[in-house]
């Protein structure tokens, strides 16, 4: 099952329409806290959004998703495997240190550690060579036509600061941390002045930001507050405690649109939500001693697709604020092909036959790992899927957790400790690497 969600935001009309005369504190709330401040540790939407305000990258994406210079001012391809980047001069880190090529080489080594969840963005790079203090050559393992698309995910840290605080090693294991995960020193437009985990993050504009003349705002402070409860988050908006919230509880959209002091912003989101299977183990975690992993059989995976009534989920759970899809990426992502966007039909009888043909006429047990505070109606979607699978014989044990525990369980931190899971992503392209 795959979904392409519409993005729903609420923003105070007073904030949205105010002139940039009086300095303001911007107050924003969403369902959960970030996973950490280390730019190389975690690859998760809200976390990436936060660190994008703090850390500079080689390139940046504009509102229309096109690329523009950030810490690299220009680039050229010297040969099939070599890209030369000219670096921006006069850039300061938040602590006053100068940015140069040494920071780029150091950041490459740090981000490509096995523990880094951001290593995928640099997977095609063999090495980076320093030409001079403000020029570097990226040498790829082979021709890479989408290298530039990954540069907005190449975060640059201060070599001197990381080494001085013994924070080179990227830490992602559950319950573990290091200096870089709770402290920051970037080149971005905002700096962190306070982070109380699960309570608030406070940012202030960085007066030494190289591009401050290109950004128009009247902010003196930005406060991010995680509010997991939907009703509490809506009440905070209506009372004026916050200026913007995301996501909007779908059942409240109409009511809030009718309020004269709020405006719901609705549009297509680039994120695709999908259900994934363990296809790598020879024995399922839920079937110890069996020597079998049902999900390695294509017929079983097809059966799950046939068993799930995705249109019912769209209509009832998502209140039509989602679009079923047959692809792993949404329109707007490089590589989307409309003619391939086809899904198998909802057909429980076909699902039962496929399971029987695969050797599971009575189904099999599986643990279903789902977050309950990450995506729009994530827990509700999973709850709807469970009886659909049980109708064709699958014995489902749900495991709902907060996003930090969920991502640790299904990801590298716990060696992909899952058989069946929900996940969402917004890739830069459809490239398999």
Coordinates of C-alpha atoms in Angstrom, one line a residue:
X1 CA 0.0 0.0 0.0
X2 CA 1.4 3.4 -1.0
X3 CA -0.1 6.8 -0.4
X4 CA 0.6 10.3 -1.6
X5 CA -0.7 12.7 1.1
X6 CA -1.9 16.2 0.7
X7 CA -0.1 18.6 3.0
X8 CA -2.3 20.4 5.4
X9 CA -1.1 23.4 7.4
X10 CA -2.7 26.0 9.6
X11 CA -1.3 29.4 9.8
X12 CA -2.5 32.4 11.8
X13 CA -4.0 35.0 9.5
X14 CA -2.5 37.7 11.7
X15 CA 1.0 36.3 11.1
X16 CA 0.4 35.6 7.5
X17 CA -0.8 39.0 6.7
X18 CA 1.3 41.2 9.0
X19 CA 3.7 43.7 7.6
X20 CA 7.4 43.2 8.3
X21 CA 7.5 46.2 10.7
X22 CA 7.6 44.9 14.2
X23 CA 10.1 42.3 15.3
X24 CA 8.4 39.0 16.2
X25 CA 8.8 35.6 17.8
X26 CA 7.5 32.9 15.5
X27 CA 5.9 30.0 17.3
X28 CA 5.5 26.7 15.5
X29 CA 4.1 23.3 16.6
X30 CA 4.0 19.8 15.2
X31 CA 3.4 16.3 16.5
X32 CA 6.8 15.3 17.7
X33 CA 10.3 16.5 18.5
X34 CA 13.3 16.3 16.2
X35 CA 15.5 13.2 16.5
X36 CA 18.6 15.2 17.2
X37 CA 20.7 18.1 16.1
X38 CA 23.6 16.2 14.4
X39 CA 23.2 16.9 10.7
X40 CA 24.8 13.6 9.8
X41 CA 22.9 11.3 12.1
X42 CA 19.3 11.0 11.1
X43 CA 17.3 11.3 7.8
X44 CA 13.8 12.3 8.9
X45 CA 11.6 15.1 7.5
X46 CA 11.1 17.4 10.5
X47 CA 14.7 16.8 11.7
X48 CA 16.0 17.7 8.2
X49 CA 13.9 20.8 8.1
X50 CA 15.3 22.0 11.4
X51 CA 18.9 21.3 10.6
X52 CA 18.4 23.1 7.2
X53 CA 17.9 26.3 9.1
X54 CA 21.1 25.7 11.1
X55 CA 23.7 24.1 8.8
X56 CA 24.8 25.1 5.3
X57 CA 25.0 22.6 2.4
X58 CA 26.8 22.6 -0.9
X59 CA 23.7 23.4 -2.8
X60 CA 20.2 24.5 -1.8
X61 CA 16.7 24.0 -3.2
X62 CA 14.5 26.9 -4.0
X63 CA 10.7 26.9 -3.4
X64 CA 10.2 25.5 -6.9
X65 CA 12.7 22.7 -6.1
X66 CA 15.4 24.0 -8.5
X67 CA 19.0 24.1 -7.3
X68 CA 20.8 27.2 -6.2
X69 CA 24.2 27.9 -4.7
X70 CA 24.7 27.7 -0.9
X71 CA 28.3 27.0 0.3
X72 CA 29.3 26.2 -3.3
X73 CA 28.9 29.1 -5.6
X74 CA 29.6 27.4 -8.9
X75 CA 30.4 24.0 -10.3
X76 CA 31.5 22.3 -13.5
X77 CA 32.1 18.8 -14.7
X78 CA 35.8 18.2 -15.6
X79 CA 35.4 14.7 -16.9
X80 CA 33.0 11.7 -16.6
X81 CA 33.8 11.2 -12.9
X82 CA 35.1 14.6 -11.7
X83 CA 33.1 17.6 -10.6
X84 CA 34.8 20.8 -9.5
X85 CA 33.1 23.1 -6.9
X86 CA 34.1 26.6 -6.1
X87 CA 33.3 27.4 -2.4
X88 CA 31.9 30.6 -1.0
X89 CA 34.4 32.9 0.6
X90 CA 33.8 34.9 3.8
X91 CA 31.5 32.4 5.4
X92 CA 31.5 32.1 9.2
X93 CA 30.3 29.4 11.4
X94 CA 28.1 30.4 14.3
X95 CA 31.1 30.4 16.7
X96 CA 33.1 32.7 14.4
X97 CA 35.3 30.1 12.7
X98 CA 36.0 30.5 9.0
X99 CA 34.5 28.0 6.5
X100 CA 36.9 26.5 3.9
X101 CA 37.7 23.4 1.9
X102 CA 39.0 21.5 4.9
X103 CA 35.5 21.5 6.4
X104 CA 34.1 20.0 3.2
X105 CA 36.6 17.1 3.1
X106 CA 36.0 16.5 6.8
X107 CA 32.2 16.6 6.5
X108 CA 32.4 14.1 3.6
X109 CA 34.4 11.6 5.8
X110 CA 32.0 12.1 8.7
X111 CA 28.7 11.8 6.7
X112 CA 29.9 8.6 4.9
X113 CA 30.3 6.7 8.2
X114 CA 28.3 3.5 8.3
X115 CA 26.3 4.9 11.3
X116 CA 25.2 8.0 9.4
X117 CA 21.7 7.8 8.1
X118 CA 22.7 10.5 5.6
X119 CA 25.5 8.5 4.0
X120 CA 23.2 7.5 1.0
X121 CA 23.4 11.0 -0.4
X122 CA 27.2 10.7 -0.9
X123 CA 27.3 7.0 -1.8
X124 CA 28.5 7.5 -5.4
X125 CA 31.5 9.7 -4.3
X126 CA 34.8 7.9 -4.2
X127 CA 36.8 10.8 -2.7
X128 CA 37.0 14.6 -2.4
X129 CA 40.3 16.3 -3.2
X130 CA 41.3 19.8 -2.0
X131 CA 42.5 22.0 -4.9
X132 CA 42.9 25.1 -2.7
X133 CA 41.2 26.6 0.3
X134 CA 38.1 27.4 -1.8
X135 CA 38.0 24.7 -4.5
X136 CA 37.3 21.0 -4.2
X137 CA 37.0 18.2 -6.7
X138 CA 34.4 15.5 -6.1
X139 CA 35.5 12.2 -7.7
X140 CA 32.7 9.8 -8.3
X141 CA 32.9 6.0 -8.6
X142 CA 31.4 6.2 -12.0
X143 CA 29.3 8.7 -14.0
X144 CA 26.6 10.1 -11.8
X145 CA 24.0 12.1 -13.6
X146 CA 22.1 13.0 -10.3
X147 CA 25.1 14.0 -8.2
X148 CA 23.8 17.6 -8.0
X149 CA 20.4 16.5 -6.8
X150 CA 22.1 15.0 -3.7
X151 CA 24.1 18.1 -2.9
X152 CA 21.3 19.7 -0.8
X153 CA 21.7 16.7 1.5
X154 CA 25.5 17.2 2.0
X155 CA 25.7 19.1 5.3
X156 CA 28.9 20.9 6.2
X157 CA 30.2 21.0 9.7
X158 CA 33.1 22.8 11.3
X159 CA 36.1 20.5 11.4
X160 CA 37.8 22.4 14.2
X161 CA 34.7 22.4 16.4
X162 CA 33.8 18.8 15.9
X163 CA 37.4 17.6 16.7
X164 CA 37.7 19.9 19.7
X165 CA 34.6 18.3 21.2
X166 CA 35.5 14.7 20.2
X167 CA 32.4 14.3 18.1
X168 CA 33.6 12.8 14.9
X169 CA 31.8 9.5 15.4
X170 CA 28.2 9.7 14.4
X171 CA 25.9 8.2 17.1
X172 CA 22.4 6.9 16.3
X173 CA 21.9 3.9 18.6
X174 CA 18.8 4.1 20.8
X175 CA 19.6 5.9 24.1
X176 CA 23.0 7.1 22.9
X177 CA 24.2 10.6 22.1
X178 CA 27.2 12.8 21.6
X179 CA 28.2 16.5 21.7
X180 CA 27.1 17.1 18.1
X181 CA 23.6 15.7 18.7
X182 CA 22.8 18.2 21.4
X183 CA 24.9 21.2 20.3
X184 CA 25.2 23.0 17.0
X185 CA 27.7 25.1 15.0
X186 CA 26.6 25.7 11.5
X187 CA 26.7 28.4 8.8
X188 CA 23.0 28.7 8.3
X189 CA 20.7 31.7 8.9
X190 CA 19.6 30.6 12.4
X191 CA 21.5 29.3 15.5
X192 CA 20.1 27.2 18.3
X193 CA 20.1 28.9 21.7
X194 CA 18.1 26.3 23.6
X195 CA 16.9 22.7 23.1
X196 CA 14.9 21.0 25.9
X197 CA 14.1 17.6 24.4
X198 CA 10.4 17.0 23.9
X199 CA 9.6 20.5 25.2
X200 CA 11.0 23.2 22.8
X201 CA 13.8 24.4 20.5
X202 CA 14.6 28.1 20.4
X203 CA 16.4 29.6 17.4
X204 CA 17.7 33.1 16.9
X205 CA 18.9 34.8 13.6
X206 CA 22.6 34.5 13.1
X207 CA 23.8 38.0 12.5
X208 CA 27.0 36.8 10.7
X209 CA 25.0 34.8 8.1
X210 CA 26.6 35.3 4.7
X211 CA 23.2 35.6 3.0
X212 CA 21.2 37.6 5.5
X213 CA 20.6 40.4 3.0
X214 CA 18.9 37.9 0.7
X215 CA 16.4 36.8 3.4
X216 CA 13.6 39.1 4.4
X217 CA 12.0 38.5 7.8
X218 CA 11.2 40.3 11.0
X219 CA 12.0 37.5 13.4
X220 CA 14.0 37.9 16.6
X221 CA 13.3 34.4 17.7
X222 CA 11.7 31.2 16.5
X223 CA 10.2 28.7 19.0
X224 CA 9.4 25.1 17.9
X225 CA 7.2 23.2 20.3
X226 CA 6.2 19.5 19.9
X227 CA 2.5 18.9 20.7
X228 CA 1.5 15.3 20.1
X229 CA -2.2 15.6 21.0
X230 CA -4.2 16.9 18.1
X231 CA -6.9 18.7 20.2
X232 CA -4.2 20.4 22.3
X233 CA -2.4 21.6 19.2
X234 CA -5.5 23.0 17.6
X235 CA -6.4 24.7 20.9
X236 CA -3.0 26.3 21.0
X237 CA -3.5 27.8 17.6
X238 CA -7.0 29.1 18.3
X239 CA -5.9 30.7 21.6
X240 CA -2.9 32.4 19.9
X241 CA -0.2 30.4 21.8
X242 CA 1.3 29.3 18.4
X243 CA 1.3 30.9 14.9
X244 CA 1.6 27.8 12.8
X245 CA 0.9 24.1 13.2
X246 CA 1.4 21.0 11.1
X247 CA -0.3 18.7 10.4
X248 CA -3.9 19.7 10.7
X249 CA -6.2 17.0 12.1
X250 CA -8.3 16.1 9.1
X251 CA -11.5 16.2 11.2
X252 CA -10.8 19.8 12.1
X253 CA -10.0 21.2 8.7
X254 CA -13.5 22.5 7.9
X255 CA -14.0 24.0 11.4
X256 CA -10.7 25.8 11.3
X257 CA -11.3 27.1 7.8
X258 CA -14.5 28.7 9.1
X259 CA -12.7 30.5 11.9
X260 CA -11.9 34.1 10.8
X261 CA -8.5 34.0 12.6
X262 CA -7.0 31.0 10.9
X263 CA -6.3 29.8 7.4
X264 CA -5.8 26.2 6.3
X265 CA -3.2 25.9 3.6
X266 CA -3.8 22.8 1.5
X267 CA -1.7 21.4 -1.4
X268 CA 0.0 18.3 -2.7
X269 CA 2.9 17.0 -0.6
X270 CA 6.0 15.2 -2.1
X271 CA 6.0 12.5 0.6
X272 CA 4.9 9.0 -0.2
X273 CA 3.7 6.7 2.7
X274 CA 4.2 3.0 2.1
X275 CA 4.2 -0.4 3.8
X276 CA 7.5 -2.3 3.6
X277 CA 8.4 -5.9 4.0
X278 CA 11.5 -7.8 5.3
X279 CA 12.8 -9.4 2.1
X280 CA 16.4 -9.8 3.2
X281 CA 16.2 -12.4 6.0
X282 CA 15.9 -16.1 5.2
X283 CA 13.7 -16.6 8.3
X284 CA 11.0 -14.3 9.5
X285 CA 11.5 -12.7 12.9
X286 CA 7.9 -13.7 13.7
X287 CA 8.4 -17.4 12.6
X288 CA 11.5 -18.5 14.6
X289 CA 12.6 -22.1 13.8
X290 CA 10.5 -22.2 10.6
X291 CA 13.3 -21.5 8.2
X292 CA 10.8 -19.4 6.2
X293 CA 10.3 -15.8 5.3
X294 CA 7.0 -15.4 3.5
X295 CA 7.9 -11.9 2.2
X296 CA 10.7 -13.3 0.0
X297 CA 7.9 -14.7 -2.1
X298 CA 6.4 -12.2 -4.6
X299 CA 3.0 -13.9 -4.4
X300 CA 2.8 -13.0 -0.7
X301 CA 3.6 -9.4 -1.3
X302 CA 1.0 -9.3 -4.1
X303 CA -1.5 -10.8 -1.7
X304 CA -1.0 -8.0 0.8
X305 CA -1.7 -5.5 -1.9
X306 CA -4.9 -7.3 -3.0
X307 CA -6.0 -7.5 0.7
X308 CA -5.8 -3.8 1.4
X309 CA -8.7 -1.6 0.4
X310 CA -6.8 1.5 -0.2
X311 CA -9.8 3.5 -1.5
X312 CA -11.6 2.9 1.7
X313 CA -8.6 4.2 3.7
X314 CA -8.5 7.3 1.4
X315 CA -12.3 7.9 1.9
X316 CA -12.8 7.1 5.6
X317 CA -9.4 7.5 7.3
X318 CA -7.9 10.2 5.2
X319 CA -11.2 12.0 4.4
X320 CA -10.1 12.2 0.7
X321 CA -7.0 14.2 1.7
X322 CA -4.7 11.6 0.1
X323 CA -4.2 10.0 -3.3
X324 CA -3.5 6.3 -3.8
X325 CA -0.5 5.6 -5.9
X326 CA 1.3 2.6 -7.4
X327 CA 4.8 4.2 -7.3
X328 CA 7.3 4.9 -4.6
X329 CA 7.5 8.6 -5.5
X330 CA 5.1 11.4 -5.9
X331 CA 4.5 13.7 -8.9
X332 CA 7.2 16.4 -8.6
X333 CA 10.0 14.0 -7.8
X334 CA 12.6 13.5 -10.5
X335 CA 11.8 10.2 -12.2
X336 CA 8.0 10.0 -11.7
X337 CA 6.4 8.3 -14.7
X338 CA 2.6 8.7 -14.9
X339 CA 2.2 5.6 -17.2
X340 CA 3.7 3.4 -14.5
X341 CA 1.5 4.7 -11.7
X342 CA -0.8 1.7 -11.6
X343 CA -2.0 -0.4 -8.6
X344 CA -3.3 -3.9 -8.3
X345 CA -7.0 -4.1 -7.5
X346 CA -8.6 -4.7 -4.1
X347 CA -9.4 -8.4 -4.2
X348 CA -9.5 -10.4 -1.0
X349 CA -10.2 -13.7 -2.9
X350 CA -7.2 -13.2 -5.1
X351 CA -5.2 -12.5 -1.9
X352 CA -6.3 -15.8 -0.3
X353 CA -5.4 -17.7 -3.5
X354 CA -2.0 -16.2 -3.8
X355 CA -1.3 -17.0 -0.1
X356 CA -2.4 -20.6 -0.7
X357 CA -0.3 -20.9 -3.8
X358 CA 2.7 -19.6 -1.8
X359 CA 2.2 -22.3 0.8
X360 CA 0.3 -20.3 3.4
X361 CA -3.3 -21.3 3.1
X362 CA -3.9 -20.4 6.7
X363 CA -1.8 -17.3 6.7
X364 CA 1.1 -16.6 9.0
X365 CA 1.9 -14.3 12.0
X366 CA 3.5 -10.9 11.6
X367 CA 4.3 -7.9 13.8
X368 CA 3.3 -4.7 12.2
X369 CA 5.6 -1.8 13.2
X370 CA 3.9 1.6 12.9
X371 CA 4.7 5.2 14.2
X372 CA 1.9 7.0 16.1
X373 CA 3.2 10.6 15.9
X374 CA 5.0 11.0 12.6
X375 CA 2.6 11.0 9.6
X376 CA -0.9 12.3 9.1
X377 CA -3.2 9.6 10.7
X378 CA -0.3 7.1 10.7
X379 CA -1.8 5.0 13.6
X380 CA -5.3 5.2 12.1
X381 CA -4.1 3.9 8.7
X382 CA -2.3 1.0 10.3
X383 CA -5.3 0.3 12.5
X384 CA -7.5 0.1 9.3
X385 CA -5.0 -2.2 7.6
X386 CA -5.0 -4.8 10.3
X387 CA -8.5 -6.2 9.9
X388 CA -8.1 -6.2 6.1
X389 CA -5.1 -8.5 6.4
X390 CA -6.8 -10.6 9.1
X391 CA -9.7 -11.3 6.7
X392 CA -7.3 -13.2 4.4
X393 CA -5.7 -15.1 7.2
X394 CA -2.8 -13.0 8.3
X395 CA -2.3 -12.9 12.1
X396 CA -1.2 -9.3 12.8
X397 CA 0.3 -8.1 16.1
X398 CA 0.4 -4.3 16.0
X399 CA 3.4 -2.4 17.5
X400 CA 2.7 1.3 17.7
X401 CA 5.5 3.5 18.9
X402 CA 6.7 7.1 18.9
X403 CA 8.7 8.0 15.8
X404 CA 12.1 7.9 17.6
X405 CA 11.6 4.4 18.8
X406 CA 10.0 3.3 15.6
X407 CA 12.8 4.6 13.4
X408 CA 15.4 3.0 15.7
X409 CA 13.7 -0.3 15.5
X410 CA 13.2 -0.6 11.8
X411 CA 16.4 1.2 10.8
X412 CA 20.2 0.9 11.2
X413 CA 20.2 1.5 15.0
X414 CA 18.6 -1.9 15.6
X415 CA 19.7 -3.7 12.4
X416 CA 16.3 -3.4 10.7
X417 CA 14.5 -5.3 13.5
X418 CA 11.2 -5.6 11.6
X419 CA 9.2 -7.8 9.3
X420 CA 6.5 -5.4 8.3
X421 CA 6.4 -1.7 8.7
X422 CA 5.1 1.7 7.8
X423 CA 7.5 4.4 6.5
X424 CA 7.4 7.6 4.5
X425 CA 10.0 9.3 2.3
X426 CA 10.6 12.3 0.1
X427 CA 13.6 11.4 -2.0
X428 CA 15.5 13.8 -4.3
X429 CA 15.0 11.4 -7.2
X430 CA 13.9 7.8 -8.0
X431 CA 17.5 6.6 -8.3
X432 CA 18.0 3.3 -6.6
X433 CA 21.2 4.4 -4.9

